[in-house]
Structure formats: structure tokens, C-alpha cells
Amino acid sequence: MSVAVLVVAGVVSGWGAGEAAADPSSAGTLYVNHDGVCSDTGAGAATLPFCTVQAAADVVSPGQTVRIEAPDELSYVESVTLTRSGTEDAPITFTGAAPSPGGSPTVLTAKGSAPALTLKAVHDVRIQSLGIGYPGTDAVAVTGSTGVTLDRLSFRRPVPSGGGTGTAVSVDGTSSDVTVSRNWIPDGYAYGVRAQPGASKVTVTTDVVTTPRRGGIVLTGTSGAAVTSNTVTAPCATGISLDGASSGTVENNVVASAPAKQSDSCPAPTAPLYSVSADSADQVTSDYNAAANGSGTAARPRPEYAWADTPYTTAVSLHDATGQGAHDIDGLNVPTLTAPPEHSALIDSADADAPGELTTDIDDAPVVDDPLVADTGTGTTGRPDRGAIERQDTITVPGDDMPSPSRGVAPFVTSVRTNDATTSWGKPIATYSVDFGDGSAPATQTPGAPITHTYTTPGVYAPVVTVTDADGSSRTVRPASVDAGTTAAPATSLSGALATTADGQIDAGDALFTVPQPANAWEVAHRVLTFGDGDQESLADGPQKIEHQYPAAGSYTATLTQTDLLGRTTTAKVTVHAADAFLPVTPQYDAERTIPARGVLKLSAATVHAGSDGVDAARLQVVASGAKASGALTLYTDGTTRPGTSTVSFGPGRTVSDEATVKVAPTGAIDLYNSSSGPVTVNVATLGLQSHAQFGRTYHPAAPARLLDTRSGTGGHTGAVAGGHSLTLTVAGTHGVPAQADAVVLNVVATTTKGSGSLTVSPEGTVNSGVSGPYWTTGQTASAQIVVPMVPSVSGKVVLRNNSKSSANLVADVVGWYGPTASGSTFQPVGPVQILNTRTGTGGKVAKLGAHATLKLKVTGAHGVPASGVNAVDLNLTAPSPTGSGYLVAYADGTTRPDVHSADYTGGRPAAGAALVKVGTDGEIDLYNAGATAVDVDIDLLGDYIPATVG
């Protein structure tokens, strides 16, 4: 007989729709659950379960059930030996528990070389609904036992698949009355089911065994065997074999072949599908089997049978020679391992009265009569299909026969329609059953009115809808989850900080965001964090730490948007001030050039050391000399419009210096403009860089503190410093400046000068790395604010050298410091932009600053400077046309005016001075004119400092 049919070739998950036996009462149940609080010395109660299966096996009594749970879906890794027995009326049962409808069963995996489960000299024991991990040796061993049932075990495939070792189910020769039913045995084992000589009454029924390496179902010397309704794919060995003087029946089985090459792991790819040895042939009957060994009349790749050691290539030749297999069929295709397709010869063609035939298939589906196929089987208890998988009525459940609505705020009512499922066999629908997944009992009814249910408690639930026809065929559908939300959407929370190193350095443009676990986290569907610069990131479940590097300094608002299962959104925002950290540079004069009248000198990134990551600005000192006419130098960003500001003001024949922080172009370049009608020579030194993408130092502004005054002896030096001489001054480790400071900001003054000259300030122990302080003429008082890098000095001292040929008194005040302390402030460059011009009214004042008068100036809330949180600003002060001598003092509003010189001026000579100035709590600074005559003042804003928020 030549018929084409589909049979399964792989292994299905192996978890059916129902238990084979009724669950016992809780009083007769021992619980095992290793997820949470458990104890192996307790009583195995549901509230305090055993931790291990072995602990339950050691105490279980007749009539009790051991329920093995694994809500974490992790295996029990132990080799369990059961030595306790039940009775015929009160058997012992071990059962696994799926963590959710349709989930995988609890898995028991062997530890070491022993089987995962050994039944040793026991009787009246049932093992069901367990997963068995691949042990590499025998998985389940039955030794010296009787009255044992192994039902609905799902064996696991090894990963990666090996050459095939061990036996899935092994029955020794001293065991009897053993039933192996409805088990899934995948590739990886040498043998699927194997009984040793002496075993008796072994029933192997409704199992699936795929690609065994040595044999699928092998019974040797076994009396009273029944091998019934199994499906075996056997490319490397015989599928079903009885030898060693075995006796029994082989009925309703399907053994399929597949092409394979001989190898060490595939020893017999051409072995017969069925084999009954000569010493067993007279005691075995075989019928209603199927050999899936090819299509039609095509050549068979291997014998279908070996009977009494004689091979037979077809069912007809077997029957003609032996009288066996009168109803066998062959010539079948086997592309996949599923239920037989409609009109298959396997359908309704088995012997219903075969020994060991069950009323349900491997997935617990019932034996049913397919009305579309003529019945060719026999028996009085139904119309089973051949093999382990029964063809069922195809039940179509419309997509709207699902809980609706599927989401809402608890409590809410949902319902399932029950009037429009259809069947391919025209059978009437008998029942709808809905397990709503919240622990309530399933609701079952005949078709008609909807099944309604109230979800009272917030949560996410997995409903299961089962539709059953009049013959018992069923279709189980698992809809999308039902979401019962809380009254209010879960709140969101977001915080942001800047990245720091263990030693306190800060990456001022690298933000670390913290997203804590939200309340009712189960209710959150998704979260998205937008960083405020165009980038965003979807967040995983649970608390999160997210790092983000901003592309430039600036204020960014990061927003966390959280959407819950009901579509409600909540947000949390945090403003991050991505800024710059200071990178000290050992000062060296990098460029000496002559700039022609009205000319521009372009300073490249290499010249000012601005070519590294994320550099936004450079702190430069500019010395102007040899001018032929008065004028000013203006530093500004290359490629931008030149601002109306000045950095250094100079007159003919004089040398002057000043410092300024200037933004660099994307290329790192800076322009220097000469406004004079004549040429001027400039020397440029880089004192430090400001970067948003490198770990650097923070700034700590301080109330000015006097370190040195040679007129009074402050600082340990009394009397003017002679020309060409130096003095050493301790800076770090005193007056609030820590010993690890990397740079200090000093206000230095030379006064009572006896001749022209200049001052150089250098870290102690360095050569040719000093910062030029003020330049002066005879009798002039001159001042400068300078940034002095302390690296690589380790002494915390600086050396002040009087470069004049004549003496001068020196004064020094510390106004701030840079260091690897994350609690300091970071820099945001702006402009340069003029915020005060008493000649034009910029800044709100159109009049000279009077003698001994004070001007208040708002420096926050405009020009890119935040309205709050600013504690210092970087300024350049200019007296463009003073008529007398004096000096300006810039300081924080609301504080006592310090005795410092922010910019000294002399009549008829323009003057400029850099000033890092603390800001008052009101966002204002005060500007005091210490001179005896009124003076015009320009103030240019170069940047601001904000305390860093760090993680």
C-alpha cells in the first residue's frame, strides 16, 4: 500500500493541556519550590516548601503527591533517588508544575554521572509532567521496581547536540509492570526507551522519540511487552526493536526514516525501521504499523522490517512471508513532526483495542473520529490514528473571541464572546472555557452569552481561552495579556550628574542619568529618555544608569517619558549644565608675531594646543610690545564676526600684557586682531584649556586672600624686591588652597616701582614656564590677574621674579584655584560680549564711573549666562581713556570690598585687566573706582562658572 502522509521530524515543546490524573487535595501534597524561602527540614508545606526534590522523596508517604514548582523556571540540579513506595489504592505521585498556562514544566537535571531520577525497588509510583534535563548518561532509571508509570515527561536536548549517549528511560531486568507513556524524547540519546533482559509487562505507548543514535524503543528479553502508538524518527538506528526472546505486541506505531550518513555518532543509518529477532519472532505479533520510508514506488533507502533476522523492504513482502503486518502501510513522506494532515492514511486506521492504547494522545488530546476520512481501523473503543499524535478537528476561534476590553483601571469588567467559533468537521461547539489568569477558577459554559469577569486587583494577566467541540477536540488560544492598571500611572523620577573619576576629576560634558525603579514597575510598558540635544535612548526594565556625552557646552533639559500599559504617560525632567573642565597647560610662549595695522593673526589649534577632544576655549596670555601707535588687541573665535571688545590695550613704545579666555572654532583656531594704525608685536602663551569631553579640573572661586605684601611683611617678605631678584611664595596648602591644586588664580601688583620692568610668576622648580605678570614704567603701579599652573610643581610654591633693573614692592592675593575636586565649578564660554560701556550706555549706565564710586552690574540671566546658580564670571575690564591714575576693583555684590587691583590705569594710557570675579547671590557684581577722577569703563564677558552636579 503506497500512501503519502506528513509526520513530525522535530520535537515539540511537550506540554499538553491537562493532567492525566486528578490533583490530590492540598492535605496530601508536599511542595518543593527553590525560588524563595524554603527548608529541607520542614514539612514541605505550601508556605514553607522543601528546597530540593530529594528532601521530598525521602519522606513522601502512600497517597501523597509531591508538587515540584519552579516559578523562576530554573532547573533543579540534583540526582534524585526514590526508595519509598505507595500502594495500589494510594500511589505516590511526583508532578511538575508549569509556572504559567502553556509554560514549560519544572525541569530536573542530573548532577554528576547519576541519572536525574532513579526509582529503586519501589512500587505503585507515578512520575508525571516533569522536564528532564540532559544528563549525558541515563536520564530516568527504573531498577527492581513494579507498578511504575512514567507519563508526560519532556526530555531536553543537549546543547550543543553531542554524539548521543545514555538512555532516556532505562528499565532493568528485575522490574515489571512499567508503563512509559506520552513522553517526548529528543535527539541526543543513544536509546529512547530500553528494557534489559528479565523485565516484564513493559508498556511503551504514545511516545515520540526522535533520531536515536543506537535505537529508539529497544526491548531485550522482555516478556509481555506492548509497544503501541509511538512515533519514532530513526535515521541512525532501528526505530522499534524486540530481541532476546522477547514477547508481546507491536501495534499502531509510526517509524520514519530520513537520509543520514554513517559515522561514529550515526552507526546504522540503513538499519531496518522495525526489527524482531529470530528468538522473539514466534512470540511477537505486529500489525497496524506504518513505515515512513519514502514516497510511492521509489527505492527505499533502508529495509522497513527485519523479521526473524530476515530483511523486508515493504509491508507487502513482510506479510507475504510471515503473515505479520496485515494492515501495515508504507511509502510515506515524513517532512515534519505534527499531527497527520487531513486525509492521511494514518487517520482513523489504528487498532483501538491494541494493548496499551490510550484514549488521549501525547498532548492529552482525545481520540476522535475524523468524519472526512473513511474508518479503516478496528476495535471497539474509538477510532485512533496511528502514531503518538491524533488528528483533531480544526477549530477556528475568531480574533474577537478574546477578553474585551483587555485593559483598564482595576476593578474593571471584561468579557469573552462564545457564539462564533467554527470547526472544519462541522461539529458543534460544546464548551467555551476561559481561565482569566488571576487565580480564579476557569469559567466554562456552552456557547451563547458572553463569559464576563471582573479583574479586581491591578496586575498583568495571561488569559487562556479553550474551545472544545462535541467530540472532545479542543483549540486553546492564549490572547495578549490583560492589563489591570492602578488608579494613577506610575510616577517617574530622573536625576542627572556629571561623570567623575575616583580622584575627583570631572568630565563636565558627560552626564550620568539615574532612573530608579518606578513604583508598580510591572505596569510600565516602555520608557524613553531624550537628552535635550536630539538624541534619545529607550530604556530597559528595572533601575537604569545611563551615560551620555553632550556635543557641546550648554544647558540641556533631559526628559524621561514613561508610558504605562494603559497608554498613560508621565514625565520627569532634569536640566543638565554640560560645561567645560579646566586642563592646565605648562605655560610657554607659543607664538611671537608682528601683526600689521588693522591686521589679523590666525592662531591654529596646534599653536594654542586646542586640538584635543572637546576643547571649547583656551586661556591665553597676550603680551603686546613695539607698537608704533595706540590701539587694542581683540581675541575672538576664528570664522566669526569680530566683536567690539578688546583684550589688551597698548600705547606706542610700551609693553603690556593681559589674559583672556576665548572660544575656539570647530577647527580649534583663534583670531587676534590689531586695531592700531601701526604694527604691533605679540607673544601668546596658552595657560589652560576648557574641554567638555575630557576629565579635567573644576574651579573654586574664593574671597580674595592676601598672600604677600612686601610693604608690610605679609607673607614673610619685608621690603621692596631688588631688580633681577626673586622671592618664593607658598600658595598651595594655605589660605584655603589645597595642596593638590593644579592651578591658582593670583592678583599680583607691582608698586613703588623705581624703574621700568615686569614680573614673572613661575611654579617652583620649573624652567622657562613662567607667566608674565604686569609690565610697568618708573613710578607706575601695575596689576594683573594671572592663572599659574602648579604642574609639575610638587611644593605648592611659586616664584615671583622682578625683571626690572630697579626695585619694586610686590603684592599678591589668591582669588581662586583649580583642582581635581568634583565639588567645584565648571565653565561655560560665551561671547566675548560687551556687557558694560559707560560711553554708549551698554549695561544701563551712560556716565563715567565717579571717583570712589561703586557700580552694580547684573551679570546673570542674559548673554547665555543662566539666571541662577552662577558663582563666578570671567571678565575683561578696560579703562579706554583715563584722565588720571587709579585702579578698579571688581567683587561680589553683597560682600565686603577687597583690597585688590582688578585693573590699574594711568592718565592718558588705556588699560585692561582680566578678572575672574565671584558673583553675589543676587547675580550681580560691584565695580569700584579707587581713583581720584571719574573714568569710563568697558567690561567684556568671556564666560561663567556654575557649581558642578556630580554623581
PDB file of C-alpha atoms in Angstrom, residues 411-414 436 438 440 452-457:
ATOM      1  CA  PRO A 411     -11.561  46.889  39.060  1.00  0.00           C
ATOM      2  CA  PHE A 412     -12.916  46.544  35.542  1.00  0.00           C
ATOM      3  CA  VAL A 413     -15.148  44.066  33.758  1.00  0.00           C
ATOM      4  CA  THR A 414     -14.146  42.158  30.644  1.00  0.00           C
ATOM      5  CA  PHE A 436      -8.660  34.601  33.188  1.00  0.00           C
ATOM      6  CA  ASP A 438      -5.812  35.829  38.026  1.00  0.00           C
ATOM      7  CA  SER A 440      -9.890  32.437  39.842  1.00  0.00           C
ATOM      8  CA  THR A 452     -17.825  38.015  31.910  1.00  0.00           C
ATOM      9  CA  HIS A 453     -15.214  38.515  34.581  1.00  0.00           C
ATOM     10  CA  THR A 454     -14.087  41.294  36.906  1.00  0.00           C
ATOM     11  CA  TYR A 455     -10.381  41.932  37.444  1.00  0.00           C
ATOM     12  CA  THR A 456     -10.318  43.282  40.976  1.00  0.00           C
ATOM     13  CA  THR A 457      -6.599  43.552  41.591  1.00  0.00           C
TER      14      THR A 457
END
